[in-house]
Amino acid sequence: MKSGSKGQPEKDNAPQRPGVLKILQSILAGAFGVQSDKRRQEDFASGSPWPYIIAGVLFTAGFVIGLILIVNMVLASS
């Protein structure tokens, strides 16, 4: 354990891993175009982009599949 000044442990400067809720909020805010600059910078400082990429691809796939299902239901009922 490293010690800083006055014998107190130094804070680790490694980026924290974002939680699932934070990733979901960022993906939804980005999809609707209301992501704040502060949140965007936090996302980029969080380390690996992979959680955001995976969540974005899953969200996009779910959105497209949802639209296809809705269109098929509307066309089938008419």
PDB file of N, CA and C in Angstrom:
ATOM      1  N   MET A   1       0.849  -1.179   0.000  1.00  0.00           N
ATOM      2  CA  MET A   1       0.000   0.000   0.000  1.00  0.00           C
ATOM      3  C   MET A   1       0.887   1.232   0.000  1.00  0.00           C
ATOM      4  N   LYS A   2       0.666   2.128  -0.927  1.00  0.00           N
ATOM      5  CA  LYS A   2       1.455   3.352  -1.002  1.00  0.00           C
ATOM      6  C   LYS A   2       0.950   4.351   0.029  1.00  0.00           C
ATOM      7  N   SER A   3       1.868   5.137   0.519  1.00  0.00           N
ATOM      8  CA  SER A   3       1.481   6.162   1.485  1.00  0.00           C
ATOM      9  C   SER A   3       1.720   7.529   0.884  1.00  0.00           C
ATOM     10  N   GLY A   4       0.781   8.394   1.048  1.00  0.00           N
ATOM     11  CA  GLY A   4       0.902   9.766   0.601  1.00  0.00           C
ATOM     12  C   GLY A   4       1.516  10.601   1.707  1.00  0.00           C
ATOM     13  N   SER A   5       1.268  11.889   1.685  1.00  0.00           N
ATOM     14  CA  SER A   5       1.788  12.761   2.720  1.00  0.00           C
ATOM     15  C   SER A   5       1.090  12.466   4.042  1.00  0.00           C
ATOM     16  N   LYS A   6       1.798  12.603   5.128  1.00  0.00           N
ATOM     17  CA  LYS A   6       1.294  12.421   6.490  1.00  0.00           C
ATOM     18  C   LYS A   6       0.816  10.989   6.753  1.00  0.00           C
ATOM     19  N   GLY A   7       1.369  10.010   6.024  1.00  0.00           N
ATOM     20  CA  GLY A   7       1.071   8.617   6.295  1.00  0.00           C
ATOM     21  C   GLY A   7      -0.299   8.141   5.863  1.00  0.00           C
ATOM     22  N   GLN A   8      -1.036   8.967   5.130  1.00  0.00           N
ATOM     23  CA  GLN A   8      -2.357   8.558   4.662  1.00  0.00           C
ATOM     24  C   GLN A   8      -2.201   7.825   3.334  1.00  0.00           C
ATOM     25  N   PRO A   9      -3.010   6.806   3.100  1.00  0.00           N
ATOM     26  CA  PRO A   9      -2.904   6.086   1.828  1.00  0.00           C
ATOM     27  C   PRO A   9      -3.292   6.975   0.657  1.00  0.00           C
ATOM     28  N   GLU A  10      -2.561   6.786  -0.463  1.00  0.00           N
ATOM     29  CA  GLU A  10      -2.867   7.549  -1.668  1.00  0.00           C
ATOM     30  C   GLU A  10      -4.136   7.011  -2.305  1.00  0.00           C
ATOM     31  N   LYS A  11      -4.900   7.893  -2.913  1.00  0.00           N
ATOM     32  CA  LYS A  11      -6.081   7.466  -3.647  1.00  0.00           C
ATOM     33  C   LYS A  11      -5.630   6.880  -4.974  1.00  0.00           C
ATOM     34  N   ASP A  12      -6.249   5.801  -5.364  1.00  0.00           N
ATOM     35  CA  ASP A  12      -5.934   5.159  -6.623  1.00  0.00           C
ATOM     36  C   ASP A  12      -6.520   5.989  -7.754  1.00  0.00           C
ATOM     37  N   ASN A  13      -5.699   6.346  -8.741  1.00  0.00           N
ATOM     38  CA  ASN A  13      -6.158   7.172  -9.852  1.00  0.00           C
ATOM     39  C   ASN A  13      -6.732   6.350 -10.995  1.00  0.00           C
ATOM     40  N   ALA A  14      -6.875   5.047 -10.811  1.00  0.00           N
ATOM     41  CA  ALA A  14      -7.444   4.207 -11.859  1.00  0.00           C
ATOM     42  C   ALA A  14      -8.920   4.547 -12.036  1.00  0.00           C
ATOM     43  N   PRO A  15      -9.396   4.548 -13.292  1.00  0.00           N
ATOM     44  CA  PRO A  15     -10.809   4.855 -13.520  1.00  0.00           C
ATOM     45  C   PRO A  15     -11.702   3.776 -12.930  1.00  0.00           C
ATOM     46  N   GLN A  16     -12.852   4.214 -12.405  1.00  0.00           N
ATOM     47  CA  GLN A  16     -13.810   3.268 -11.834  1.00  0.00           C
ATOM     48  C   GLN A  16     -14.611   2.641 -12.958  1.00  0.00           C
ATOM     49  N   ARG A  17     -14.980   1.373 -12.773  1.00  0.00           N
ATOM     50  CA  ARG A  17     -15.829   0.702 -13.746  1.00  0.00           C
ATOM     51  C   ARG A  17     -17.262   1.181 -13.556  1.00  0.00           C
ATOM     52  N   PRO A  18     -17.918   1.548 -14.657  1.00  0.00           N
ATOM     53  CA  PRO A  18     -19.299   2.017 -14.541  1.00  0.00           C
ATOM     54  C   PRO A  18     -20.239   0.865 -14.224  1.00  0.00           C
ATOM     55  N   GLY A  19     -21.288   1.165 -13.490  1.00  0.00           N
ATOM     56  CA  GLY A  19     -22.300   0.168 -13.184  1.00  0.00           C
ATOM     57  C   GLY A  19     -23.265   0.001 -14.346  1.00  0.00           C
ATOM     58  N   VAL A  20     -24.064  -1.038 -14.259  1.00  0.00           N
ATOM     59  CA  VAL A  20     -25.033  -1.333 -15.321  1.00  0.00           C
ATOM     60  C   VAL A  20     -26.025  -0.185 -15.480  1.00  0.00           C
ATOM     61  N   LEU A  21     -26.486   0.370 -14.360  1.00  0.00           N
ATOM     62  CA  LEU A  21     -27.454   1.468 -14.429  1.00  0.00           C
ATOM     63  C   LEU A  21     -26.854   2.696 -15.113  1.00  0.00           C
ATOM     64  N   LYS A  22     -25.609   3.009 -14.809  1.00  0.00           N
ATOM     65  CA  LYS A  22     -24.960   4.173 -15.423  1.00  0.00           C
ATOM     66  C   LYS A  22     -24.774   3.955 -16.923  1.00  0.00           C
ATOM     67  N   ILE A  23     -24.422   2.744 -17.317  1.00  0.00           N
ATOM     68  CA  ILE A  23     -24.259   2.444 -18.735  1.00  0.00           C
ATOM     69  C   ILE A  23     -25.609   2.570 -19.444  1.00  0.00           C
ATOM     70  N   LEU A  24     -26.648   2.017 -18.837  1.00  0.00           N
ATOM     71  CA  LEU A  24     -27.990   2.094 -19.428  1.00  0.00           C
ATOM     72  C   LEU A  24     -28.451   3.539 -19.571  1.00  0.00           C
ATOM     73  N   GLN A  25     -28.220   4.348 -18.538  1.00  0.00           N
ATOM     74  CA  GLN A  25     -28.606   5.758 -18.606  1.00  0.00           C
ATOM     75  C   GLN A  25     -27.845   6.482 -19.722  1.00  0.00           C
ATOM     76  N   SER A  26     -26.573   6.185 -19.862  1.00  0.00           N
ATOM     77  CA  SER A  26     -25.781   6.828 -20.901  1.00  0.00           C
ATOM     78  C   SER A  26     -26.232   6.414 -22.293  1.00  0.00           C
ATOM     79  N   ILE A  27     -26.546   5.129 -22.457  1.00  0.00           N
ATOM     80  CA  ILE A  27     -26.998   4.638 -23.757  1.00  0.00           C
ATOM     81  C   ILE A  27     -28.334   5.285 -24.124  1.00  0.00           C
ATOM     82  N   LEU A  28     -29.279   5.317 -23.182  1.00  0.00           N
ATOM     83  CA  LEU A  28     -30.586   5.907 -23.462  1.00  0.00           C
ATOM     84  C   LEU A  28     -30.485   7.409 -23.729  1.00  0.00           C
ATOM     85  N   ALA A  29     -29.677   8.102 -22.928  1.00  0.00           N
ATOM     86  CA  ALA A  29     -29.512   9.540 -23.131  1.00  0.00           C
ATOM     87  C   ALA A  29     -28.859   9.821 -24.480  1.00  0.00           C
ATOM     88  N   GLY A  30     -27.881   9.010 -24.853  1.00  0.00           N
ATOM     89  CA  GLY A  30     -27.243   9.175 -26.154  1.00  0.00           C
ATOM     90  C   GLY A  30     -28.190   8.873 -27.301  1.00  0.00           C
ATOM     91  N   ALA A  31     -29.036   7.868 -27.138  1.00  0.00           N
ATOM     92  CA  ALA A  31     -29.988   7.500 -28.191  1.00  0.00           C
ATOM     93  C   ALA A  31     -31.003   8.611 -28.431  1.00  0.00           C
ATOM     94  N   PHE A  32     -31.417   9.286 -27.362  1.00  0.00           N
ATOM     95  CA  PHE A  32     -32.386  10.369 -27.505  1.00  0.00           C
ATOM     96  C   PHE A  32     -31.726  11.725 -27.736  1.00  0.00           C
ATOM     97  N   GLY A  33     -30.394  11.771 -27.696  1.00  0.00           N
ATOM     98  CA  GLY A  33     -29.665  13.005 -27.981  1.00  0.00           C
ATOM     99  C   GLY A  33     -29.673  14.013 -26.854  1.00  0.00           C
ATOM    100  N   VAL A  34     -29.810  13.549 -25.617  1.00  0.00           N
ATOM    101  CA  VAL A  34     -29.851  14.474 -24.490  1.00  0.00           C
ATOM    102  C   VAL A  34     -28.700  14.228 -23.507  1.00  0.00           C
ATOM    103  N   GLN A  35     -27.636  13.599 -23.970  1.00  0.00           N
ATOM    104  CA  GLN A  35     -26.488  13.300 -23.113  1.00  0.00           C
ATOM    105  C   GLN A  35     -25.770  14.606 -22.765  1.00  0.00           C
ATOM    106  N   SER A  36     -25.526  14.843 -21.489  1.00  0.00           N
ATOM    107  CA  SER A  36     -24.810  16.054 -21.080  1.00  0.00           C
ATOM    108  C   SER A  36     -23.315  15.884 -21.343  1.00  0.00           C
ATOM    109  N   ASP A  37     -22.647  17.005 -21.512  1.00  0.00           N
ATOM    110  CA  ASP A  37     -21.207  16.970 -21.761  1.00  0.00           C
ATOM    111  C   ASP A  37     -20.461  16.386 -20.565  1.00  0.00           C
ATOM    112  N   LYS A  38     -20.924  16.706 -19.356  1.00  0.00           N
ATOM    113  CA  LYS A  38     -20.285  16.179 -18.148  1.00  0.00           C
ATOM    114  C   LYS A  38     -20.371  14.650 -18.108  1.00  0.00           C
ATOM    115  N   ARG A  39     -21.556  14.122 -18.403  1.00  0.00           N
ATOM    116  CA  ARG A  39     -21.753  12.668 -18.387  1.00  0.00           C
ATOM    117  C   ARG A  39     -20.935  12.000 -19.494  1.00  0.00           C
ATOM    118  N   ARG A  40     -20.878  12.632 -20.657  1.00  0.00           N
ATOM    119  CA  ARG A  40     -20.103  12.080 -21.765  1.00  0.00           C
ATOM    120  C   ARG A  40     -18.630  11.990 -21.394  1.00  0.00           C
ATOM    121  N   GLN A  41     -18.113  13.012 -20.749  1.00  0.00           N
ATOM    122  CA  GLN A  41     -16.716  12.988 -20.336  1.00  0.00           C
ATOM    123  C   GLN A  41     -16.470  11.936 -19.256  1.00  0.00           C
ATOM    124  N   GLU A  42     -17.429  11.747 -18.353  1.00  0.00           N
ATOM    125  CA  GLU A  42     -17.311  10.679 -17.349  1.00  0.00           C
ATOM    126  C   GLU A  42     -17.269   9.317 -18.032  1.00  0.00           C
ATOM    127  N   ASP A  43     -18.106   9.150 -19.061  1.00  0.00           N
ATOM    128  CA  ASP A  43     -18.135   7.880 -19.791  1.00  0.00           C
ATOM    129  C   ASP A  43     -16.790   7.604 -20.459  1.00  0.00           C
ATOM    130  N   PHE A  44     -16.214   8.623 -21.086  1.00  0.00           N
ATOM    131  CA  PHE A  44     -14.943   8.433 -21.769  1.00  0.00           C
ATOM    132  C   PHE A  44     -13.794   8.229 -20.792  1.00  0.00           C
ATOM    133  N   ALA A  45     -13.926   8.740 -19.581  1.00  0.00           N
ATOM    134  CA  ALA A  45     -12.868   8.586 -18.578  1.00  0.00           C
ATOM    135  C   ALA A  45     -12.989   7.275 -17.801  1.00  0.00           C
ATOM    136  N   SER A  46     -14.029   6.507 -18.055  1.00  0.00           N
ATOM    137  CA  SER A  46     -14.274   5.309 -17.261  1.00  0.00           C
ATOM    138  C   SER A  46     -13.392   4.130 -17.647  1.00  0.00           C
ATOM    139  N   GLY A  47     -12.556   4.273 -18.625  1.00  0.00           N
ATOM    140  CA  GLY A  47     -11.666   3.176 -18.995  1.00  0.00           C
ATOM    141  C   GLY A  47     -12.068   2.552 -20.304  1.00  0.00           C
ATOM    142  N   SER A  48     -12.487   1.310 -20.260  1.00  0.00           N
ATOM    143  CA  SER A  48     -12.794   0.537 -21.462  1.00  0.00           C
ATOM    144  C   SER A  48     -14.114   0.975 -22.101  1.00  0.00           C
ATOM    145  N   PRO A  49     -14.121   1.099 -23.423  1.00  0.00           N
ATOM    146  CA  PRO A  49     -15.370   1.456 -24.107  1.00  0.00           C
ATOM    147  C   PRO A  49     -16.280   0.257 -24.353  1.00  0.00           C
ATOM    148  N   TRP A  50     -15.790  -0.957 -24.104  1.00  0.00           N
ATOM    149  CA  TRP A  50     -16.550  -2.155 -24.454  1.00  0.00           C
ATOM    150  C   TRP A  50     -17.916  -2.271 -23.801  1.00  0.00           C
ATOM    151  N   PRO A  51     -18.087  -1.935 -22.532  1.00  0.00           N
ATOM    152  CA  PRO A  51     -19.446  -2.021 -21.974  1.00  0.00           C
ATOM    153  C   PRO A  51     -20.445  -1.125 -22.709  1.00  0.00           C
ATOM    154  N   TYR A  52     -19.992   0.047 -23.134  1.00  0.00           N
ATOM    155  CA  TYR A  52     -20.866   0.978 -23.844  1.00  0.00           C
ATOM    156  C   TYR A  52     -21.142   0.487 -25.265  1.00  0.00           C
ATOM    157  N   ILE A  53     -20.143  -0.095 -25.904  1.00  0.00           N
ATOM    158  CA  ILE A  53     -20.319  -0.611 -27.260  1.00  0.00           C
ATOM    159  C   ILE A  53     -21.307  -1.778 -27.256  1.00  0.00           C
ATOM    160  N   ILE A  54     -21.109  -2.709 -26.330  1.00  0.00           N
ATOM    161  CA  ILE A  54     -21.988  -3.873 -26.244  1.00  0.00           C
ATOM    162  C   ILE A  54     -23.417  -3.448 -25.917  1.00  0.00           C
ATOM    163  N   ALA A  55     -23.563  -2.553 -24.936  1.00  0.00           N
ATOM    164  CA  ALA A  55     -24.906  -2.085 -24.563  1.00  0.00           C
ATOM    165  C   ALA A  55     -25.554  -1.321 -25.716  1.00  0.00           C
ATOM    166  N   GLY A  56     -24.781  -0.535 -26.444  1.00  0.00           N
ATOM    167  CA  GLY A  56     -25.320   0.209 -27.582  1.00  0.00           C
ATOM    168  C   GLY A  56     -25.791  -0.695 -28.701  1.00  0.00           C
ATOM    169  N   VAL A  57     -25.009  -1.736 -28.992  1.00  0.00           N
ATOM    170  CA  VAL A  57     -25.401  -2.690 -30.035  1.00  0.00           C
ATOM    171  C   VAL A  57     -26.663  -3.442 -29.615  1.00  0.00           C
ATOM    172  N   LEU A  58     -26.713  -3.882 -28.351  1.00  0.00           N
ATOM    173  CA  LEU A  58     -27.899  -4.593 -27.860  1.00  0.00           C
ATOM    174  C   LEU A  58     -29.137  -3.701 -27.886  1.00  0.00           C
ATOM    175  N   PHE A  59     -28.973  -2.438 -27.465  1.00  0.00           N
ATOM    176  CA  PHE A  59     -30.098  -1.501 -27.484  1.00  0.00           C
ATOM    177  C   PHE A  59     -30.591  -1.277 -28.909  1.00  0.00           C
ATOM    178  N   THR A  60     -29.657  -1.066 -29.832  1.00  0.00           N
ATOM    179  CA  THR A  60     -30.026  -0.822 -31.229  1.00  0.00           C
ATOM    180  C   THR A  60     -30.731  -2.030 -31.827  1.00  0.00           C
ATOM    181  N   ALA A  61     -30.209  -3.232 -31.553  1.00  0.00           N
ATOM    182  CA  ALA A  61     -30.842  -4.451 -32.063  1.00  0.00           C
ATOM    183  C   ALA A  61     -32.251  -4.606 -31.481  1.00  0.00           C
ATOM    184  N   GLY A  62     -32.392  -4.372 -30.191  1.00  0.00           N
ATOM    185  CA  GLY A  62     -33.710  -4.461 -29.562  1.00  0.00           C
ATOM    186  C   GLY A  62     -34.676  -3.441 -30.114  1.00  0.00           C
ATOM    187  N   PHE A  63     -34.190  -2.233 -30.379  1.00  0.00           N
ATOM    188  CA  PHE A  63     -35.031  -1.178 -30.933  1.00  0.00           C
ATOM    189  C   PHE A  63     -35.514  -1.548 -32.330  1.00  0.00           C
ATOM    190  N   VAL A  64     -34.612  -2.028 -33.163  1.00  0.00           N
ATOM    191  CA  VAL A  64     -34.971  -2.403 -34.536  1.00  0.00           C
ATOM    192  C   VAL A  64     -35.936  -3.581 -34.528  1.00  0.00           C
ATOM    193  N   ILE A  65     -35.666  -4.591 -33.709  1.00  0.00           N
ATOM    194  CA  ILE A  65     -36.565  -5.747 -33.618  1.00  0.00           C
ATOM    195  C   ILE A  65     -37.937  -5.312 -33.109  1.00  0.00           C
ATOM    196  N   GLY A  66     -37.961  -4.411 -32.140  1.00  0.00           N
ATOM    197  CA  GLY A  66     -39.231  -3.890 -31.633  1.00  0.00           C
ATOM    198  C   GLY A  66     -40.022  -3.166 -32.709  1.00  0.00           C
ATOM    199  N   LEU A  67     -39.344  -2.358 -33.510  1.00  0.00           N
ATOM    200  CA  LEU A  67     -40.027  -1.665 -34.609  1.00  0.00           C
ATOM    201  C   LEU A  67     -40.569  -2.652 -35.637  1.00  0.00           C
ATOM    202  N   ILE A  68     -39.794  -3.664 -35.963  1.00  0.00           N
ATOM    203  CA  ILE A  68     -40.252  -4.670 -36.924  1.00  0.00           C
ATOM    204  C   ILE A  68     -41.495  -5.381 -36.402  1.00  0.00           C
ATOM    205  N   LEU A  69     -41.483  -5.749 -35.119  1.00  0.00           N
ATOM    206  CA  LEU A  69     -42.642  -6.425 -34.524  1.00  0.00           C
ATOM    207  C   LEU A  69     -43.879  -5.531 -34.544  1.00  0.00           C
ATOM    208  N   ILE A  70     -43.709  -4.270 -34.213  1.00  0.00           N
ATOM    209  CA  ILE A  70     -44.845  -3.340 -34.203  1.00  0.00           C
ATOM    210  C   ILE A  70     -45.408  -3.162 -35.612  1.00  0.00           C
ATOM    211  N   VAL A  71     -44.542  -3.000 -36.593  1.00  0.00           N
ATOM    212  CA  VAL A  71     -44.999  -2.832 -37.985  1.00  0.00           C
ATOM    213  C   VAL A  71     -45.725  -4.093 -38.454  1.00  0.00           C
ATOM    214  N   ASN A  72     -45.180  -5.263 -38.134  1.00  0.00           N
ATOM    215  CA  ASN A  72     -45.836  -6.513 -38.537  1.00  0.00           C
ATOM    216  C   ASN A  72     -47.200  -6.665 -37.876  1.00  0.00           C
ATOM    217  N   MET A  73     -47.316  -6.280 -36.606  1.00  0.00           N
ATOM    218  CA  MET A  73     -48.614  -6.367 -35.924  1.00  0.00           C
ATOM    219  C   MET A  73     -49.626  -5.414 -36.550  1.00  0.00           C
ATOM    220  N   VAL A  74     -49.203  -4.221 -36.893  1.00  0.00           N
ATOM    221  CA  VAL A  74     -50.106  -3.241 -37.506  1.00  0.00           C
ATOM    222  C   VAL A  74     -50.534  -3.711 -38.886  1.00  0.00           C
ATOM    223  N   LEU A  75     -49.602  -4.233 -39.666  1.00  0.00           N
ATOM    224  CA  LEU A  75     -49.943  -4.691 -41.012  1.00  0.00           C
ATOM    225  C   LEU A  75     -50.818  -5.949 -40.977  1.00  0.00           C
ATOM    226  N   ALA A  76     -50.624  -6.787 -39.984  1.00  0.00           N
ATOM    227  CA  ALA A  76     -51.413  -8.012 -39.883  1.00  0.00           C
ATOM    228  C   ALA A  76     -52.848  -7.712 -39.446  1.00  0.00           C
ATOM    229  N   SER A  77     -53.049  -6.648 -38.698  1.00  0.00           N
ATOM    230  CA  SER A  77     -54.400  -6.325 -38.208  1.00  0.00           C
ATOM    231  C   SER A  77     -55.217  -5.559 -39.243  1.00  0.00           C
ATOM    232  N   SER A  78     -54.596  -5.100 -40.307  1.00  0.00           N
ATOM    233  CA  SER A  78     -55.377  -4.341 -41.305  1.00  0.00           C
ATOM    234  C   SER A  78     -55.758  -5.162 -42.488  1.00  0.00           C
TER     235      SER A  78
END
